[in-house]
Structures are given as C-alpha cells and as structure tokens.
Amino acid sequence: MTRPATTLGEPAASIGAEALRVRVVTPPSVEWDAAAAFVRTGYAEIYNALIDPAPDCFVVATRRRPGRPEEIVACGGMTFHSHQGFFSERYLDQPLEEVLQRVAGAPVPRHDVVEVGNFVAVGGSGAELIRLLPLLAWCQGMRYALCTATAPLAAALPQFGVPFVSLGRARPTWMSAGERLRWGTYYDQAPTTGLVPLDRIGELVRACTGRYRFDNLDLALRRDLPGETMTDAH
C-alpha cells in the first residue's frame, strides 16, 4: 500500500533517525492530489471501498530510504468548520451542538471543532499520526476533534494517550443502497463515531515531549485565556 510521492517541500515535523517527515498539504496542489490518491488506494485495498476524500488538508507522513524515492507511509485528513456540516455528523442521533454541550457541559461553537478522517497507514507509521493529529488540531486552536474510527483504531487511541469519547456506533442508515455498496466492507469493522477532547491530551503531550521538532512555525493568538485580557507590554 506504500505509494511513491512527489517531494512535499519542507517538513512540518521530523521524527527519529529514519527521517520520517510530516507535512500539512492543502489543495490545489500536486502534494494534496498524491495524498488523496494514497487514501483512495488504501480504502480500496483494505475495504474494497471506492471513496473520494476531500478534506480541507491532509497531514502526510513520508519516508525516504537510501536508493528509493520518497514514499507516503501514513495520511489523515482534517476538515475545519463547514456550513455543509461534517461527514461524521450523519451518524449522530442529535445535532452536533447538542452533543458537544452534553460532553463539555457548556456550549461549544462549531468553529472549535475539527473533523479528522481518511486515515490510512502502512506498518507502524500510523502510530505517529495517531499521536500527531490531536497535537496539530490543538495547535490550530481547536477544542474537539470529531472522528469515526474502526473498532481496532478506536481501541488503540487510549493506548497512545488520545482520549476518545464514544458517541455510538456509526451506522450507514442514511445511505442509499448504491452509496453503501461503494463503501465495501468498511462498516463490517464496527466503526464508532466519537470526540477527542483536546483539553485532555496532557498525557499525550507529556509522552511526546522531546519526540518531535516543528519547523516553519507561525503562531497567532486565537483567543484570550478565560478571565484574562492580553495587554501590550510597556
């Protein structure tokens, strides 16, 4: 399932001695197209599914080994606030805003949520994206990540320090027979829709301290802390 990919420019993060590089790529670009093709191929090979991924961006992990071209080894999509709604919302029994208020105990605006999906990985490379996707979502100022995960992936998340609040089984009851057929065996994997509360990833941050090096940082303040107002220093 490993696919050769075009060099994707400067890395967003570098991990370990094998120079695993992680980048965020957006459309329209050759890099985004390569990531979408990797996901389509992965779903076809694993689930016999025919999907057309279209997230706002892909988080792409690549590896270059001596004598071989750079290869995509893991990929996940991120979709931010959309007036069309998130794909995973279709599995919920209640509007997303009501679900968020129940989980958070207070209203959570939709623009504080990112949907994470289209996850495909080769070998152990997927473990790095499982760790990195919540960290990147947190770095984007998000408070919750909405995702639909197969049973094995949902079970693995807590092992990596990723808190996962299950909202229930993801059932394709809203799909037409033709749409359902295009998803192959995906729904045989007992997928679950859930939320990752990004204010609870402290254990993940602790475990990853010293593991990653981020490049090309450009930080903007999204909001003040509760009860705090930013003032100019004099």
mmCIF file of C-alpha atoms in Angstrom:
data_model
loop_
_atom_site.group_PDB
_atom_site.id
_atom_site.type_symbol
_atom_site.label_atom_id
_atom_site.label_comp_id
_atom_site.label_asym_id
_atom_site.label_seq_id
_atom_site.Cartn_x
_atom_site.Cartn_y
_atom_site.Cartn_z
ATOM 1 C CA MET A 1 0.000 0.000 0.000
ATOM 2 C CA THR A 2 3.063 2.258 0.073
ATOM 3 C CA ARG A 3 2.977 4.715 -2.799
ATOM 4 C CA PRO A 4 5.823 6.859 -4.151
ATOM 5 C CA ALA A 5 5.062 10.545 -3.740
ATOM 6 C CA THR A 6 6.338 13.830 -5.029
ATOM 7 C CA THR A 7 8.680 15.612 -2.636
ATOM 8 C CA LEU A 8 6.414 17.676 -0.423
ATOM 9 C CA GLY A 9 8.664 20.600 0.495
ATOM 10 C CA GLU A 10 9.807 21.457 3.988
ATOM 11 C CA PRO A 11 8.561 19.201 6.780
ATOM 12 C CA ALA A 12 6.165 20.332 9.463
ATOM 13 C CA ALA A 13 7.757 17.858 11.853
ATOM 14 C CA SER A 14 10.644 15.400 11.820
ATOM 15 C CA ILE A 15 10.707 12.213 13.857
ATOM 16 C CA GLY A 16 13.526 9.859 14.721
ATOM 17 C CA ALA A 17 16.628 8.637 12.963
ATOM 18 C CA GLU A 18 14.739 7.306 9.918
ATOM 19 C CA ALA A 19 13.745 10.864 8.960
ATOM 20 C CA LEU A 20 10.011 10.349 8.971
ATOM 21 C CA ARG A 21 8.658 13.706 7.832
ATOM 22 C CA VAL A 22 5.176 15.024 8.418
ATOM 23 C CA ARG A 23 3.670 17.833 6.379
ATOM 24 C CA VAL A 24 0.324 19.555 6.088
ATOM 25 C CA VAL A 25 -0.737 19.858 2.437
ATOM 26 C CA THR A 26 -3.703 21.762 1.014
ATOM 27 C CA PRO A 27 -5.475 21.885 -2.357
ATOM 28 C CA PRO A 28 -4.993 22.668 -5.111
ATOM 29 C CA SER A 29 -1.548 21.063 -5.188
ATOM 30 C CA VAL A 30 0.270 18.022 -6.514
ATOM 31 C CA GLU A 31 1.001 17.063 -2.906
ATOM 32 C CA TRP A 32 -2.691 17.093 -1.936
ATOM 33 C CA ASP A 33 -3.538 15.019 -5.023
ATOM 34 C CA ALA A 34 -0.872 12.453 -4.080
ATOM 35 C CA ALA A 35 -2.290 12.198 -0.558
ATOM 36 C CA ALA A 36 -5.854 11.773 -1.867
ATOM 37 C CA ALA A 37 -4.663 9.021 -4.220
ATOM 38 C CA PHE A 38 -2.906 7.274 -1.319
ATOM 39 C CA VAL A 39 -6.117 7.313 0.729
ATOM 40 C CA ARG A 40 -8.251 6.103 -2.187
ATOM 41 C CA THR A 41 -5.857 3.224 -2.808
ATOM 42 C CA GLY A 42 -5.736 2.342 0.883
ATOM 43 C CA TYR A 43 -9.512 2.174 1.249
ATOM 44 C CA ALA A 44 -9.787 0.149 -1.953
ATOM 45 C CA GLU A 45 -7.193 -2.390 -0.809
ATOM 46 C CA ILE A 46 -8.326 -2.666 2.813
ATOM 47 C CA TYR A 47 -12.115 -2.360 2.498
ATOM 48 C CA ASN A 48 -12.757 -2.758 -1.240
ATOM 49 C CA ALA A 49 -14.242 0.732 -0.954
ATOM 50 C CA LEU A 50 -14.456 3.468 -3.569
ATOM 51 C CA ILE A 51 -14.222 6.833 -1.826
ATOM 52 C CA ASP A 52 -13.381 10.349 -2.937
ATOM 53 C CA PRO A 53 -11.680 12.090 0.021
ATOM 54 C CA ALA A 54 -11.918 15.884 0.073
ATOM 55 C CA PRO A 55 -10.736 17.267 3.446
ATOM 56 C CA ASP A 56 -9.504 20.818 3.867
ATOM 57 C CA CYS A 57 -5.989 19.468 4.288
ATOM 58 C CA PHE A 58 -4.069 16.231 4.603
ATOM 59 C CA VAL A 59 -1.454 15.510 7.249
ATOM 60 C CA VAL A 60 1.046 13.373 5.359
ATOM 61 C CA ALA A 61 3.921 11.287 6.730
ATOM 62 C CA THR A 62 6.649 10.376 4.251
ATOM 63 C CA ARG A 63 9.851 8.391 4.490
ATOM 64 C CA ARG A 64 12.907 8.368 2.253
ATOM 65 C CA ARG A 65 15.204 5.348 2.356
ATOM 66 C CA PRO A 66 18.594 5.069 0.604
ATOM 67 C CA GLY A 67 18.197 4.296 -3.077
ATOM 68 C CA ARG A 68 14.408 4.669 -3.010
ATOM 69 C CA PRO A 69 12.091 7.569 -3.799
ATOM 70 C CA GLU A 70 10.224 9.321 -1.036
ATOM 71 C CA GLU A 71 7.086 7.393 -0.096
ATOM 72 C CA ILE A 72 3.875 8.293 1.685
ATOM 73 C CA VAL A 73 3.523 5.903 4.621
ATOM 74 C CA ALA A 74 0.610 7.459 6.529
ATOM 75 C CA CYS A 75 -2.052 10.047 5.887
ATOM 76 C CA GLY A 76 -5.018 11.632 7.645
ATOM 77 C CA GLY A 77 -7.444 14.358 6.633
ATOM 78 C CA MET A 78 -8.577 17.397 8.622
ATOM 79 C CA THR A 79 -11.741 19.387 7.890
ATOM 80 C CA PHE A 80 -12.489 22.587 9.767
ATOM 81 C CA HIS A 81 -15.804 24.384 10.279
ATOM 82 C CA SER A 82 -18.039 23.872 7.267
ATOM 83 C CA HIS A 83 -21.551 25.171 6.687
ATOM 84 C CA GLN A 84 -22.241 21.887 4.894
ATOM 85 C CA GLY A 85 -21.544 20.030 8.127
ATOM 86 C CA PHE A 86 -19.023 17.316 8.943
ATOM 87 C CA PHE A 87 -19.333 13.879 7.358
ATOM 88 C CA SER A 88 -19.390 12.150 10.763
ATOM 89 C CA GLU A 89 -22.382 14.241 11.880
ATOM 90 C CA ARG A 90 -24.573 11.984 9.769
ATOM 91 C CA TYR A 91 -24.060 9.173 12.269
ATOM 92 C CA LEU A 92 -25.276 11.203 15.260
ATOM 93 C CA ASP A 93 -28.758 10.922 16.755
ATOM 94 C CA GLN A 94 -28.677 14.583 17.833
ATOM 95 C CA PRO A 95 -27.344 17.810 16.302
ATOM 96 C CA LEU A 96 -23.616 18.206 16.856
ATOM 97 C CA GLU A 97 -24.134 21.321 19.001
ATOM 98 C CA GLU A 98 -26.298 19.356 21.433
ATOM 99 C CA VAL A 99 -23.787 16.515 21.587
ATOM 100 C CA LEU A 100 -20.946 18.949 22.278
ATOM 101 C CA GLN A 101 -22.860 20.658 25.070
ATOM 102 C CA ARG A 102 -23.617 17.297 26.671
ATOM 103 C CA VAL A 103 -19.961 16.212 26.546
ATOM 104 C CA ALA A 104 -18.448 19.577 27.503
ATOM 105 C CA GLY A 105 -21.098 20.668 29.977
ATOM 106 C CA ALA A 106 -21.263 24.046 28.242
ATOM 107 C CA PRO A 107 -21.920 25.367 24.731
ATOM 108 C CA VAL A 108 -19.112 24.724 22.237
ATOM 109 C CA PRO A 109 -19.162 26.679 18.958
ATOM 110 C CA ARG A 110 -18.853 24.672 15.773
ATOM 111 C CA HIS A 111 -15.720 26.542 14.726
ATOM 112 C CA ASP A 112 -13.917 24.981 17.717
ATOM 113 C CA VAL A 113 -14.295 21.512 16.170
ATOM 114 C CA VAL A 114 -12.183 19.807 13.505
ATOM 115 C CA GLU A 115 -13.119 16.553 11.826
ATOM 116 C CA VAL A 116 -10.299 14.029 11.445
ATOM 117 C CA GLY A 117 -10.713 11.200 8.966
ATOM 118 C CA ASN A 118 -9.457 9.481 5.811
ATOM 119 C CA PHE A 119 -6.818 7.729 7.916
ATOM 120 C CA VAL A 120 -4.591 5.241 6.077
ATOM 121 C CA ALA A 121 -1.186 3.991 7.208
ATOM 122 C CA VAL A 122 1.480 1.460 6.340
ATOM 123 C CA GLY A 123 3.003 -0.543 9.179
ATOM 124 C CA GLY A 124 3.921 1.284 12.365
ATOM 125 C CA SER A 125 3.897 4.696 10.694
ATOM 126 C CA GLY A 126 0.250 5.092 11.624
ATOM 127 C CA ALA A 127 1.205 5.344 15.287
ATOM 128 C CA GLU A 128 2.955 8.652 14.650
ATOM 129 C CA LEU A 129 -0.095 10.204 13.029
ATOM 130 C CA ILE A 130 -2.344 8.914 15.804
ATOM 131 C CA ARG A 131 -0.155 10.931 18.183
ATOM 132 C CA LEU A 132 0.350 13.932 15.929
ATOM 133 C CA LEU A 133 -3.170 14.593 14.664
ATOM 134 C CA PRO A 134 -4.528 15.638 18.098
ATOM 135 C CA LEU A 135 -1.426 17.752 18.715
ATOM 136 C CA LEU A 136 -1.817 19.510 15.369
ATOM 137 C CA ALA A 137 -5.528 20.054 15.998
ATOM 138 C CA TRP A 138 -4.659 21.590 19.384
ATOM 139 C CA CYS A 139 -2.047 23.795 17.692
ATOM 140 C CA GLN A 140 -4.792 25.040 15.351
ATOM 141 C CA GLY A 141 -6.785 26.288 18.318
ATOM 142 C CA MET A 142 -9.394 23.547 18.159
ATOM 143 C CA ARG A 143 -11.102 22.247 21.299
ATOM 144 C CA TYR A 144 -12.556 18.984 19.990
ATOM 145 C CA ALA A 145 -11.752 16.557 17.202
ATOM 146 C CA LEU A 146 -14.700 14.676 15.707
ATOM 147 C CA CYS A 147 -13.845 11.355 14.117
ATOM 148 C CA THR A 148 -15.210 7.994 13.060
ATOM 149 C CA ALA A 149 -12.836 5.131 13.795
ATOM 150 C CA THR A 150 -12.973 1.414 13.110
ATOM 151 C CA ALA A 151 -13.121 -0.798 16.193
ATOM 152 C CA PRO A 152 -9.357 -1.597 16.161
ATOM 153 C CA LEU A 153 -8.419 2.074 15.772
ATOM 154 C CA ALA A 154 -10.855 3.254 18.453
ATOM 155 C CA ALA A 155 -9.432 0.649 20.846
ATOM 156 C CA ALA A 156 -5.869 1.787 20.093
ATOM 157 C CA LEU A 157 -6.416 5.508 20.726
ATOM 158 C CA PRO A 158 -6.223 5.394 24.564
ATOM 159 C CA GLN A 159 -3.013 3.365 24.313
ATOM 160 C CA PHE A 160 -1.420 6.394 22.656
ATOM 161 C CA GLY A 161 -2.771 8.826 25.234
ATOM 162 C CA VAL A 162 -5.596 10.016 22.974
ATOM 163 C CA PRO A 163 -8.874 10.320 24.941
ATOM 164 C CA PHE A 164 -11.839 9.111 22.879
ATOM 165 C CA VAL A 165 -15.419 9.757 23.955
ATOM 166 C CA SER A 166 -17.624 7.328 22.040
ATOM 167 C CA LEU A 167 -20.902 8.740 20.729
ATOM 168 C CA GLY A 168 -22.136 5.421 19.396
ATOM 169 C CA ARG A 169 -21.821 3.018 16.508
ATOM 170 C CA ALA A 170 -21.508 4.622 13.072
ATOM 171 C CA ARG A 171 -24.289 3.047 11.031
ATOM 172 C CA PRO A 172 -24.858 3.929 7.358
ATOM 173 C CA THR A 173 -28.638 4.019 7.689
ATOM 174 C CA TRP A 174 -28.785 7.334 5.821
ATOM 175 C CA MET A 175 -27.003 5.936 2.744
ATOM 176 C CA SER A 176 -28.704 4.723 -0.392
ATOM 177 C CA ALA A 177 -28.030 1.127 -1.441
ATOM 178 C CA GLY A 178 -25.638 2.386 -4.108
ATOM 179 C CA GLU A 179 -23.679 4.531 -1.657
ATOM 180 C CA ARG A 180 -23.465 1.674 0.830
ATOM 181 C CA LEU A 181 -22.060 -0.619 -1.851
ATOM 182 C CA ARG A 182 -19.262 1.847 -2.597
ATOM 183 C CA TRP A 183 -18.022 1.538 0.993
ATOM 184 C CA GLY A 184 -17.251 -2.159 0.592
ATOM 185 C CA THR A 185 -16.533 -3.864 3.923
ATOM 186 C CA TYR A 186 -15.792 -0.683 5.883
ATOM 187 C CA TYR A 187 -18.936 -0.907 8.010
ATOM 188 C CA ASP A 188 -18.152 -4.528 8.839
ATOM 189 C CA GLN A 189 -15.307 -3.127 11.002
ATOM 190 C CA ALA A 190 -17.796 -1.782 13.606
ATOM 191 C CA PRO A 191 -16.805 1.885 13.237
ATOM 192 C CA THR A 192 -17.606 4.248 16.102
ATOM 193 C CA THR A 193 -18.131 7.994 15.966
ATOM 194 C CA GLY A 194 -16.626 9.943 18.836
ATOM 195 C CA LEU A 195 -14.970 13.087 20.114
ATOM 196 C CA VAL A 196 -11.401 13.713 21.241
ATOM 197 C CA PRO A 197 -11.459 16.469 23.915
ATOM 198 C CA LEU A 198 -8.259 18.347 23.192
ATOM 199 C CA ASP A 199 -8.100 19.782 26.707
ATOM 200 C CA ARG A 200 -7.482 16.235 27.933
ATOM 201 C CA ILE A 201 -4.374 15.385 25.912
ATOM 202 C CA GLY A 202 -1.948 16.262 28.699
ATOM 203 C CA GLU A 203 -0.704 12.674 28.949
ATOM 204 C CA LEU A 204 -0.110 12.616 25.191
ATOM 205 C CA VAL A 205 1.873 15.859 25.386
ATOM 206 C CA ARG A 206 3.927 14.506 28.286
ATOM 207 C CA ALA A 207 4.691 11.259 26.448
ATOM 208 C CA CYS A 208 5.703 13.122 23.271
ATOM 209 C CA THR A 209 7.950 15.684 24.953
ATOM 210 C CA GLY A 210 11.256 15.756 23.055
ATOM 211 C CA ARG A 211 9.949 13.473 20.302
ATOM 212 C CA TYR A 212 9.149 15.994 17.548
ATOM 213 C CA ARG A 213 10.777 19.050 16.040
ATOM 214 C CA PHE A 214 8.391 21.505 14.375
ATOM 215 C CA ASP A 215 9.669 23.802 11.615
ATOM 216 C CA ASN A 216 8.257 26.902 9.928
ATOM 217 C CA LEU A 217 6.215 27.958 12.937
ATOM 218 C CA ASP A 218 3.839 30.921 12.597
ATOM 219 C CA LEU A 219 1.869 31.419 15.808
ATOM 220 C CA ALA A 220 -1.243 33.585 16.154
ATOM 221 C CA LEU A 221 -3.304 34.148 19.306
ATOM 222 C CA ARG A 222 -6.817 32.799 18.653
ATOM 223 C CA ARG A 223 -8.458 33.846 21.920
ATOM 224 C CA ASP A 224 -7.600 35.076 25.405
ATOM 225 C CA LEU A 225 -7.479 32.674 28.302
ATOM 226 C CA PRO A 226 -10.621 32.644 30.478
ATOM 227 C CA GLY A 227 -10.592 35.726 32.709
ATOM 228 C CA GLU A 228 -7.501 37.135 31.019
ATOM 229 C CA THR A 229 -7.147 40.063 28.638
ATOM 230 C CA MET A 230 -3.976 40.485 26.616
ATOM 231 C CA THR A 231 -2.299 43.870 27.065
ATOM 232 C CA ASP A 232 0.708 45.455 25.447
ATOM 233 C CA ALA A 233 3.911 45.347 27.478
ATOM 234 C CA HIS A 234 5.434 48.717 28.397
#
